[in-house]
Amino acid sequence: MGPYILILLFLIFSMRSNGQVKDKAKYNYDLYLPKDYSSSGKKYPLLIYLHGGSQKGNDLNKLKIYGMPYLIQKGHDFDFIIASPQCPEDKYWSSENWFEPLYSDLMSQYRIDTSRVYCTGISMGGYGTYIVALDFPDTFAAIVPFCGGINDSDTTRVCNLSKIPIWTFHGTADDQISISETERIVKGLKKCKGEIRFTKLKDRGHGIEDLYETKPEIYEWLLKNQK
């Protein structure tokens, strides 16, 4: 094997380990359309919701246990098109490039305002929210990660997030994903003057999914941001 091939293989491996090159994969997803979608003819903001680890699999009904799919099932109305993909059982949100196939599918079928594309997620989905924004920083107008973080291998890329408005939430008593995971992102972004709003939830643990229902200002804040 020649030296140039070895160098090429090294570069490919390095890019994969840094989250820059991933195999594309199509994930099933649940979809919500605003109640006036069929009659309005206008374009709508897109919000991608990423579930936590217990909702992995191939049954979209599992997504309705909590979070945005749960609220949609309860009859809540939103001003977004909401896509909720499901991560396969043996994967994480960082394992594959699920975003491009999903986004391409949505763009081909629905009227989407590309200046207002957002992402939110909780726990494993909080990690996923940061990571998809790291991988596609020019796509998102704002993100809202709950009790998430980034992988150690992604810390060198944290400045990719510096031009994306972020509002993040984490409980101070979270014993599953330490609040220090969010704190190190905040610290990293300060060095590159990133725009991050950090809400520490005093004495709250890991289960902060109720914020999707009790804090509607999250959605108002998202809609104020556009590319």
C-alpha atoms as an extended CHARMM CRD file, in Angstrom:
* protein
*
       227  EXT
         1         1  MET       CA              0.0000000000        0.0000000000        0.0000000000  PROA      1               0.0000000000
         2         2  GLY       CA              1.5370000000        3.2940000000       -1.1050000000  PROA      2               0.0000000000
         3         3  PRO       CA              2.1190000000        6.3170000000        1.1730000000  PROA      3               0.0000000000
         4         4  TYR       CA             -0.5620000000        8.4200000000       -0.5570000000  PROA      4               0.0000000000
         5         5  ILE       CA             -3.2260000000        5.7740000000        0.0490000000  PROA      5               0.0000000000
         6         6  LEU       CA             -2.1940000000        5.5480000000        3.6900000000  PROA      6               0.0000000000
         7         7  ILE       CA             -2.4930000000        9.3260000000        4.0370000000  PROA      7               0.0000000000
         8         8  LEU       CA             -5.9340000000        9.2510000000        2.3840000000  PROA      8               0.0000000000
         9         9  LEU       CA             -7.1420000000        6.4930000000        4.7090000000  PROA      9               0.0000000000
        10        10  PHE       CA             -5.8360000000        8.4220000000        7.7020000000  PROA      10              0.0000000000
        11        11  LEU       CA             -7.6880000000       11.5670000000        6.6070000000  PROA      11              0.0000000000
        12        12  ILE       CA            -10.9400000000        9.6410000000        6.0840000000  PROA      12              0.0000000000
        13        13  PHE       CA            -10.6200000000        8.0120000000        9.5030000000  PROA      13              0.0000000000
        14        14  SER       CA             -9.8860000000       11.3720000000       11.1250000000  PROA      14              0.0000000000
        15        15  MET       CA            -12.9120000000       12.9920000000        9.4970000000  PROA      15              0.0000000000
        16        16  ARG       CA            -15.1730000000       10.1480000000       10.5870000000  PROA      16              0.0000000000
        17        17  SER       CA            -13.9000000000       10.2760000000       14.1710000000  PROA      17              0.0000000000
        18        18  ASN       CA            -14.5540000000       14.0360000000       14.2370000000  PROA      18              0.0000000000
        19        19  GLY       CA            -18.1370000000       13.6040000000       13.1230000000  PROA      19              0.0000000000
        20        20  GLN       CA            -17.5540000000       15.1890000000        9.7290000000  PROA      20              0.0000000000
        21        21  VAL       CA            -18.2330000000       12.1310000000        7.5330000000  PROA      21              0.0000000000
        22        22  LYS       CA            -20.9720000000        9.6530000000        8.3940000000  PROA      22              0.0000000000
        23        23  ASP       CA            -22.8860000000        7.0620000000        6.4500000000  PROA      23              0.0000000000
        24        24  LYS       CA            -26.3110000000        8.2940000000        5.3780000000  PROA      24              0.0000000000
        25        25  ALA       CA            -29.3230000000        6.4810000000        6.8270000000  PROA      25              0.0000000000
        26        26  LYS       CA            -33.0810000000        6.9290000000        6.5470000000  PROA      26              0.0000000000
        27        27  TYR       CA            -34.8940000000        6.9650000000        9.8760000000  PROA      27              0.0000000000
        28        28  ASN       CA            -38.6490000000        6.6490000000       10.2200000000  PROA      28              0.0000000000
        29        29  TYR       CA            -40.2840000000        9.7520000000       11.6120000000  PROA      29              0.0000000000
        30        30  ASP       CA            -43.5270000000       11.0450000000       13.0370000000  PROA      30              0.0000000000
        31        31  LEU       CA            -44.8590000000       14.2170000000       11.4100000000  PROA      31              0.0000000000
        32        32  TYR       CA            -47.0510000000       17.0650000000       12.5990000000  PROA      32              0.0000000000
        33        33  LEU       CA            -48.5140000000       19.7130000000       10.2820000000  PROA      33              0.0000000000
        34        34  PRO       CA            -50.0710000000       22.9340000000       11.6440000000  PROA      34              0.0000000000
        35        35  LYS       CA            -53.8630000000       22.8630000000       11.5670000000  PROA      35              0.0000000000
        36        36  ASP       CA            -54.0490000000       25.5030000000        8.8210000000  PROA      36              0.0000000000
        37        37  TYR       CA            -51.3550000000       23.8890000000        6.6550000000  PROA      37              0.0000000000
        38        38  SER       CA            -53.6620000000       22.5920000000        3.9080000000  PROA      38              0.0000000000
        39        39  SER       CA            -55.5640000000       25.8750000000        3.5310000000  PROA      39              0.0000000000
        40        40  SER       CA            -52.8780000000       28.5310000000        3.9400000000  PROA      40              0.0000000000
        41        41  GLY       CA            -50.4940000000       27.8460000000        1.0590000000  PROA      41              0.0000000000
        42        42  LYS       CA            -47.6540000000       29.4820000000        3.0170000000  PROA      42              0.0000000000
        43        43  LYS       CA            -44.2860000000       28.1210000000        4.1180000000  PROA      43              0.0000000000
        44        44  TYR       CA            -43.8070000000       27.0350000000        7.7230000000  PROA      44              0.0000000000
        45        45  PRO       CA            -40.9150000000       26.8330000000       10.1640000000  PROA      45              0.0000000000
        46        46  LEU       CA            -39.5330000000       23.3240000000       10.7060000000  PROA      46              0.0000000000
        47        47  LEU       CA            -38.7970000000       21.9770000000       14.1810000000  PROA      47              0.0000000000
        48        48  ILE       CA            -36.9530000000       18.6730000000       14.4860000000  PROA      48              0.0000000000
        49        49  TYR       CA            -37.5050000000       16.8930000000       17.8040000000  PROA      49              0.0000000000
        50        50  LEU       CA            -35.0100000000       14.2650000000       19.0060000000  PROA      50              0.0000000000
        51        51  HSD       CA            -36.1250000000       11.7560000000       21.6280000000  PROA      51              0.0000000000
        52        52  GLY       CA            -34.1370000000       10.2330000000       24.4840000000  PROA      52              0.0000000000
        53        53  GLY       CA            -32.5710000000        6.7830000000       24.7470000000  PROA      53              0.0000000000
        54        54  SER       CA            -35.6500000000        4.8970000000       25.9740000000  PROA      54              0.0000000000
        55        55  GLN       CA            -37.5750000000        5.6760000000       22.7630000000  PROA      55              0.0000000000
        56        56  LYS       CA            -35.1150000000        3.9990000000       20.3830000000  PROA      56              0.0000000000
        57        57  GLY       CA            -36.4070000000        1.2500000000       18.0920000000  PROA      57              0.0000000000
        58        58  ASN       CA            -38.7570000000        0.8270000000       15.1280000000  PROA      58              0.0000000000
        59        59  ASP       CA            -42.1150000000        1.6980000000       16.6820000000  PROA      59              0.0000000000
        60        60  LEU       CA            -43.1180000000        5.3450000000       16.2990000000  PROA      60              0.0000000000
        61        61  ASN       CA            -45.7200000000        4.9510000000       19.0510000000  PROA      61              0.0000000000
        62        62  LYS       CA            -42.8400000000        4.8170000000       21.5330000000  PROA      62              0.0000000000
        63        63  LEU       CA            -42.1730000000        8.4900000000       20.7650000000  PROA      63              0.0000000000
        64        64  LYS       CA            -45.5250000000        9.4860000000       22.2560000000  PROA      64              0.0000000000
        65        65  ILE       CA            -44.5620000000        8.6660000000       25.8430000000  PROA      65              0.0000000000
        66        66  TYR       CA            -43.2850000000       12.2010000000       26.4690000000  PROA      66              0.0000000000
        67        67  GLY       CA            -41.9830000000       15.2960000000       24.7120000000  PROA      67              0.0000000000
        68        68  MET       CA            -43.4060000000       16.9100000000       21.6170000000  PROA      68              0.0000000000
        69        69  PRO       CA            -45.0490000000       13.7890000000       20.0900000000  PROA      69              0.0000000000
        70        70  TYR       CA            -46.8220000000       13.3200000000       23.4350000000  PROA      70              0.0000000000
        71        71  LEU       CA            -48.1250000000       16.8890000000       23.3810000000  PROA      71              0.0000000000
        72        72  ILE       CA            -49.2390000000       16.5510000000       19.7660000000  PROA      72              0.0000000000
        73        73  GLN       CA            -51.1420000000       13.4000000000       20.6930000000  PROA      73              0.0000000000
        74        74  LYS       CA            -52.8080000000       15.3640000000       23.4920000000  PROA      74              0.0000000000
        75        75  GLY       CA            -54.0780000000       17.8910000000       20.9490000000  PROA      75              0.0000000000
        76        76  HSD       CA            -51.6200000000       20.7560000000       21.3590000000  PROA      76              0.0000000000
        77        77  ASP       CA            -51.2950000000       23.0590000000       18.3500000000  PROA      77              0.0000000000
        78        78  PHE       CA            -47.9640000000       24.4090000000       17.1500000000  PROA      78              0.0000000000
        79        79  ASP       CA            -46.8590000000       26.9470000000       14.5340000000  PROA      79              0.0000000000
        80        80  PHE       CA            -44.1900000000       24.5830000000       13.2040000000  PROA      80              0.0000000000
        81        81  ILE       CA            -44.0100000000       21.5680000000       10.9770000000  PROA      81              0.0000000000
        82        82  ILE       CA            -42.6100000000       19.0930000000       13.4960000000  PROA      82              0.0000000000
        83        83  ALA       CA            -40.6040000000       16.0410000000       12.4320000000  PROA      83              0.0000000000
        84        84  SER       CA            -39.7310000000       13.4940000000       15.1270000000  PROA      84              0.0000000000
        85        85  PRO       CA            -37.3410000000       10.8460000000       13.7850000000  PROA      85              0.0000000000
        86        86  GLN       CA            -36.7310000000        7.5830000000       15.6390000000  PROA      86              0.0000000000
        87        87  CYS       CA            -33.1930000000        6.4210000000       16.2930000000  PROA      87              0.0000000000
        88        88  PRO       CA            -32.6420000000        2.6580000000       15.7560000000  PROA      88              0.0000000000
        89        89  GLU       CA            -32.0510000000        0.4950000000       18.8120000000  PROA      89              0.0000000000
        90        90  ASP       CA            -28.3410000000       -0.0590000000       18.1880000000  PROA      90              0.0000000000
        91        91  LYS       CA            -27.4980000000        3.5340000000       17.2520000000  PROA      91              0.0000000000
        92        92  TYR       CA            -27.0880000000        7.0110000000       18.7250000000  PROA      92              0.0000000000
        93        93  TRP       CA            -27.9450000000       10.3400000000       17.0970000000  PROA      93              0.0000000000
        94        94  SER       CA            -24.2200000000       10.7350000000       16.3970000000  PROA      94              0.0000000000
        95        95  SER       CA            -23.7940000000        7.3240000000       14.7250000000  PROA      95              0.0000000000
        96        96  GLU       CA            -25.0350000000        8.1460000000       11.2190000000  PROA      96              0.0000000000
        97        97  ASN       CA            -26.0000000000       11.0060000000        8.9460000000  PROA      97              0.0000000000
        98        98  TRP       CA            -29.7660000000       10.6950000000        9.3940000000  PROA      98              0.0000000000
        99        99  PHE       CA            -30.3070000000       14.4510000000        9.0010000000  PROA      99              0.0000000000
       100       100  GLU       CA            -29.6580000000       14.9500000000        5.2780000000  PROA      100             0.0000000000
       101       101  PRO       CA            -32.0290000000       12.1590000000        4.1350000000  PROA      101             0.0000000000
       102       102  LEU       CA            -34.7020000000       13.4130000000        6.5480000000  PROA      102             0.0000000000
       103       103  TYR       CA            -34.3100000000       17.0500000000        5.5050000000  PROA      103             0.0000000000
       104       104  SER       CA            -34.3270000000       16.1450000000        1.8160000000  PROA      104             0.0000000000
       105       105  ASP       CA            -37.4910000000       14.1040000000        2.2720000000  PROA      105             0.0000000000
       106       106  LEU       CA            -39.2500000000       16.8970000000        4.1520000000  PROA      106             0.0000000000
       107       107  MET       CA            -38.1750000000       19.5640000000        1.6550000000  PROA      107             0.0000000000
       108       108  SER       CA            -39.5060000000       17.5170000000       -1.2720000000  PROA      108             0.0000000000
       109       109  GLN       CA            -42.9370000000       17.0070000000        0.2910000000  PROA      109             0.0000000000
       110       110  TYR       CA            -43.7640000000       20.0240000000        2.4510000000  PROA      110             0.0000000000
       111       111  ARG       CA            -43.6570000000       23.8220000000        2.3510000000  PROA      111             0.0000000000
       112       112  ILE       CA            -40.7420000000       24.6750000000        4.6200000000  PROA      112             0.0000000000
       113       113  ASP       CA            -39.2810000000       28.0820000000        5.4080000000  PROA      113             0.0000000000
       114       114  THR       CA            -35.5700000000       27.2690000000        5.1760000000  PROA      114             0.0000000000
       115       115  SER       CA            -34.6750000000       30.4320000000        7.1110000000  PROA      115             0.0000000000
       116       116  ARG       CA            -36.4470000000       29.0170000000       10.1730000000  PROA      116             0.0000000000
       117       117  VAL       CA            -35.2220000000       25.4690000000       10.7630000000  PROA      117             0.0000000000
       118       118  TYR       CA            -34.8270000000       24.5130000000       14.4290000000  PROA      118             0.0000000000
       119       119  CYS       CA            -33.8910000000       21.5050000000       16.5230000000  PROA      119             0.0000000000
       120       120  THR       CA            -34.6670000000       20.4560000000       20.0790000000  PROA      120             0.0000000000
       121       121  GLY       CA            -34.1560000000       17.2680000000       22.0380000000  PROA      121             0.0000000000
       122       122  ILE       CA            -33.8240000000       15.8160000000       25.5080000000  PROA      122             0.0000000000
       123       123  SER       CA            -31.1850000000       13.5910000000       27.1380000000  PROA      123             0.0000000000
       124       124  MET       CA            -29.7350000000       11.5150000000       24.2680000000  PROA      124             0.0000000000
       125       125  GLY       CA            -31.7440000000       13.8810000000       22.0710000000  PROA      125             0.0000000000
       126       126  GLY       CA            -30.0420000000       16.8190000000       23.7720000000  PROA      126             0.0000000000
       127       127  TYR       CA            -26.7250000000       15.3660000000       22.6800000000  PROA      127             0.0000000000
       128       128  GLY       CA            -28.2120000000       14.8060000000       19.2270000000  PROA      128             0.0000000000
       129       129  THR       CA            -29.3570000000       18.4200000000       19.0090000000  PROA      129             0.0000000000
       130       130  TYR       CA            -25.8660000000       19.7320000000       19.6550000000  PROA      130             0.0000000000
       131       131  ILE       CA            -24.2540000000       17.2010000000       17.3210000000  PROA      131             0.0000000000
       132       132  VAL       CA            -26.5500000000       17.7460000000       14.3320000000  PROA      132             0.0000000000
       133       133  ALA       CA            -25.9670000000       21.4870000000       14.7420000000  PROA      133             0.0000000000
       134       134  LEU       CA            -22.2040000000       20.8640000000       14.8700000000  PROA      134             0.0000000000
       135       135  ASP       CA            -22.4470000000       18.8340000000       11.6640000000  PROA      135             0.0000000000
       136       136  PHE       CA            -24.7600000000       21.2950000000        9.8410000000  PROA      136             0.0000000000
       137       137  PRO       CA            -24.1710000000       24.7050000000       11.4510000000  PROA      137             0.0000000000
       138       138  ASP       CA            -25.4180000000       26.6650000000        8.4420000000  PROA      138             0.0000000000
       139       139  THR       CA            -28.8400000000       24.9930000000        8.4620000000  PROA      139             0.0000000000
       140       140  PHE       CA            -30.2410000000       25.8620000000       11.8700000000  PROA      140             0.0000000000
       141       141  ALA       CA            -31.6540000000       29.2130000000       12.9510000000  PROA      141             0.0000000000
       142       142  ALA       CA            -31.6770000000       28.1670000000       16.6380000000  PROA      142             0.0000000000
       143       143  ILE       CA            -31.5530000000       25.0620000000       18.8580000000  PROA      143             0.0000000000
       144       144  VAL       CA            -32.9050000000       24.1170000000       22.3000000000  PROA      144             0.0000000000
       145       145  PRO       CA            -31.1090000000       21.1460000000       23.8980000000  PROA      145             0.0000000000
       146       146  PHE       CA            -32.3850000000       19.7200000000       27.2140000000  PROA      146             0.0000000000
       147       147  CYS       CA            -29.9460000000       18.0020000000       29.6190000000  PROA      147             0.0000000000
       148       148  GLY       CA            -27.5150000000       17.0620000000       26.8490000000  PROA      148             0.0000000000
       149       149  GLY       CA            -23.8730000000       17.4880000000       25.9740000000  PROA      149             0.0000000000
       150       150  ILE       CA            -21.3360000000       16.6720000000       23.2970000000  PROA      150             0.0000000000
       151       151  ASN       CA            -18.9610000000       13.7590000000       22.8740000000  PROA      151             0.0000000000
       152       152  ASP       CA            -15.3560000000       14.2450000000       24.0000000000  PROA      152             0.0000000000
       153       153  SER       CA            -14.2670000000       13.9290000000       20.3710000000  PROA      153             0.0000000000
       154       154  ASP       CA            -16.4790000000       16.8840000000       19.4150000000  PROA      154             0.0000000000
       155       155  THR       CA            -15.1220000000       19.4070000000       21.9160000000  PROA      155             0.0000000000
       156       156  THR       CA            -12.6290000000       20.7140000000       19.3510000000  PROA      156             0.0000000000
       157       157  ARG       CA            -15.5670000000       21.6290000000       17.0630000000  PROA      157             0.0000000000
       158       158  VAL       CA            -17.6240000000       23.5140000000       19.6300000000  PROA      158             0.0000000000
       159       159  CYS       CA            -17.0730000000       26.8300000000       17.8550000000  PROA      159             0.0000000000
       160       160  ASN       CA            -19.1700000000       25.4660000000       14.9740000000  PROA      160             0.0000000000
       161       161  LEU       CA            -22.0800000000       26.3740000000       17.2530000000  PROA      161             0.0000000000
       162       162  SER       CA            -20.9690000000       29.9610000000       17.7670000000  PROA      162             0.0000000000
       163       163  LYS       CA            -23.2920000000       31.4720000000       15.1410000000  PROA      163             0.0000000000
       164       164  ILE       CA            -26.3740000000       29.4990000000       16.2050000000  PROA      164             0.0000000000
       165       165  PRO       CA            -28.5540000000       30.9580000000       18.9870000000  PROA      165             0.0000000000
       166       166  ILE       CA            -28.8650000000       28.3380000000       21.7340000000  PROA      166             0.0000000000
       167       167  TRP       CA            -31.1570000000       28.1270000000       24.7480000000  PROA      167             0.0000000000
       168       168  THR       CA            -30.2200000000       25.1490000000       26.8880000000  PROA      168             0.0000000000
       169       169  PHE       CA            -31.7170000000       23.6970000000       30.0810000000  PROA      169             0.0000000000
       170       170  HSD       CA            -30.1670000000       21.3770000000       32.6570000000  PROA      170             0.0000000000
       171       171  GLY       CA            -31.1370000000       20.3630000000       36.1820000000  PROA      171             0.0000000000
       172       172  THR       CA            -28.5420000000       20.9550000000       38.8920000000  PROA      172             0.0000000000
       173       173  ALA       CA            -29.4470000000       17.5970000000       40.4950000000  PROA      173             0.0000000000
       174       174  ASP       CA            -29.3060000000       15.5630000000       37.2640000000  PROA      174             0.0000000000
       175       175  ASP       CA            -27.6690000000       12.2360000000       38.2260000000  PROA      175             0.0000000000
       176       176  GLN       CA            -27.8430000000       10.7060000000       34.7270000000  PROA      176             0.0000000000
       177       177  ILE       CA            -26.1820000000       13.4170000000       32.6400000000  PROA      177             0.0000000000
       178       178  SER       CA            -24.1980000000       15.7980000000       34.8070000000  PROA      178             0.0000000000
       179       179  ILE       CA            -24.8280000000       19.5140000000       34.4130000000  PROA      179             0.0000000000
       180       180  SER       CA            -21.0530000000       19.7650000000       33.8830000000  PROA      180             0.0000000000
       181       181  GLU       CA            -21.7020000000       18.4200000000       30.3480000000  PROA      181             0.0000000000
       182       182  THR       CA            -23.6220000000       21.5950000000       29.5120000000  PROA      182             0.0000000000
       183       183  GLU       CA            -21.2480000000       23.8020000000       31.4770000000  PROA      183             0.0000000000
       184       184  ARG       CA            -18.2710000000       22.7700000000       29.3690000000  PROA      184             0.0000000000
       185       185  ILE       CA            -20.1480000000       23.7040000000       26.1900000000  PROA      185             0.0000000000
       186       186  VAL       CA            -20.9860000000       27.1170000000       27.6630000000  PROA      186             0.0000000000
       187       187  LYS       CA            -17.3360000000       27.5740000000       28.6450000000  PROA      187             0.0000000000
       188       188  GLY       CA            -16.1360000000       26.5460000000       25.1920000000  PROA      188             0.0000000000
       189       189  LEU       CA            -18.5540000000       28.8740000000       23.4180000000  PROA      189             0.0000000000
       190       190  LYS       CA            -17.5080000000       31.8590000000       25.5250000000  PROA      190             0.0000000000
       191       191  LYS       CA            -14.0410000000       31.5680000000       23.9880000000  PROA      191             0.0000000000
       192       192  CYS       CA            -15.4920000000       31.9790000000       20.4890000000  PROA      192             0.0000000000
       193       193  LYS       CA            -18.2360000000       34.4390000000       21.5300000000  PROA      193             0.0000000000
       194       194  GLY       CA            -21.1110000000       32.0500000000       20.9100000000  PROA      194             0.0000000000
       195       195  GLU       CA            -24.6930000000       33.0230000000       21.6880000000  PROA      195             0.0000000000
       196       196  ILE       CA            -25.8810000000       30.6200000000       24.3950000000  PROA      196             0.0000000000
       197       197  ARG       CA            -28.5620000000       31.1140000000       27.0370000000  PROA      197             0.0000000000
       198       198  PHE       CA            -28.1380000000       28.6460000000       29.9010000000  PROA      198             0.0000000000
       199       199  THR       CA            -31.0450000000       28.0120000000       32.2720000000  PROA      199             0.0000000000
       200       200  LYS       CA            -29.9560000000       26.0520000000       35.3410000000  PROA      200             0.0000000000
       201       201  LEU       CA            -32.9430000000       24.3220000000       36.9490000000  PROA      201             0.0000000000
       202       202  LYS       CA            -32.2700000000       24.3500000000       40.6760000000  PROA      202             0.0000000000
       203       203  ASP       CA            -32.6970000000       20.9380000000       42.3450000000  PROA      203             0.0000000000
       204       204  ARG       CA            -34.2190000000       19.4190000000       39.2010000000  PROA      204             0.0000000000
       205       205  GLY       CA            -33.1020000000       15.9680000000       38.1120000000  PROA      205             0.0000000000
       206       206  HSD       CA            -32.9880000000       14.3930000000       34.6770000000  PROA      206             0.0000000000
       207       207  GLY       CA            -36.7350000000       14.3520000000       33.9590000000  PROA      207             0.0000000000
       208       208  ILE       CA            -37.3310000000       17.8700000000       32.6560000000  PROA      208             0.0000000000
       209       209  GLU       CA            -39.5250000000       16.9050000000       29.6890000000  PROA      209             0.0000000000
       210       210  ASP       CA            -42.4410000000       18.8170000000       31.2520000000  PROA      210             0.0000000000
       211       211  LEU       CA            -40.7820000000       22.0360000000       30.0160000000  PROA      211             0.0000000000
       212       212  TYR       CA            -42.1200000000       21.2800000000       26.5450000000  PROA      212             0.0000000000
       213       213  GLU       CA            -45.6010000000       21.8290000000       27.9720000000  PROA      213             0.0000000000
       214       214  THR       CA            -45.0670000000       24.2920000000       30.8030000000  PROA      214             0.0000000000
       215       215  LYS       CA            -42.6570000000       26.7160000000       29.1050000000  PROA      215             0.0000000000
       216       216  PRO       CA            -44.3100000000       27.8860000000       25.8570000000  PROA      216             0.0000000000
       217       217  GLU       CA            -41.8750000000       30.7930000000       25.7000000000  PROA      217             0.0000000000
       218       218  ILE       CA            -39.3860000000       28.2750000000       24.2920000000  PROA      218             0.0000000000
       219       219  TYR       CA            -41.3780000000       28.1670000000       21.0610000000  PROA      219             0.0000000000
       220       220  GLU       CA            -41.8080000000       31.9500000000       21.0410000000  PROA      220             0.0000000000
       221       221  TRP       CA            -38.0380000000       32.3310000000       21.4150000000  PROA      221             0.0000000000
       222       222  LEU       CA            -37.3420000000       29.8880000000       18.5920000000  PROA      222             0.0000000000
       223       223  LEU       CA            -39.6220000000       31.7430000000       16.2010000000  PROA      223             0.0000000000
       224       224  LYS       CA            -37.8210000000       35.0240000000       16.8840000000  PROA      224             0.0000000000
       225       225  ASN       CA            -34.6840000000       33.5450000000       15.3290000000  PROA      225             0.0000000000
       226       226  GLN       CA            -34.1540000000       33.1140000000       11.6080000000  PROA      226             0.0000000000
       227       227  LYS       CA            -31.2180000000       32.8290000000        9.2340000000  PROA      227             0.0000000000
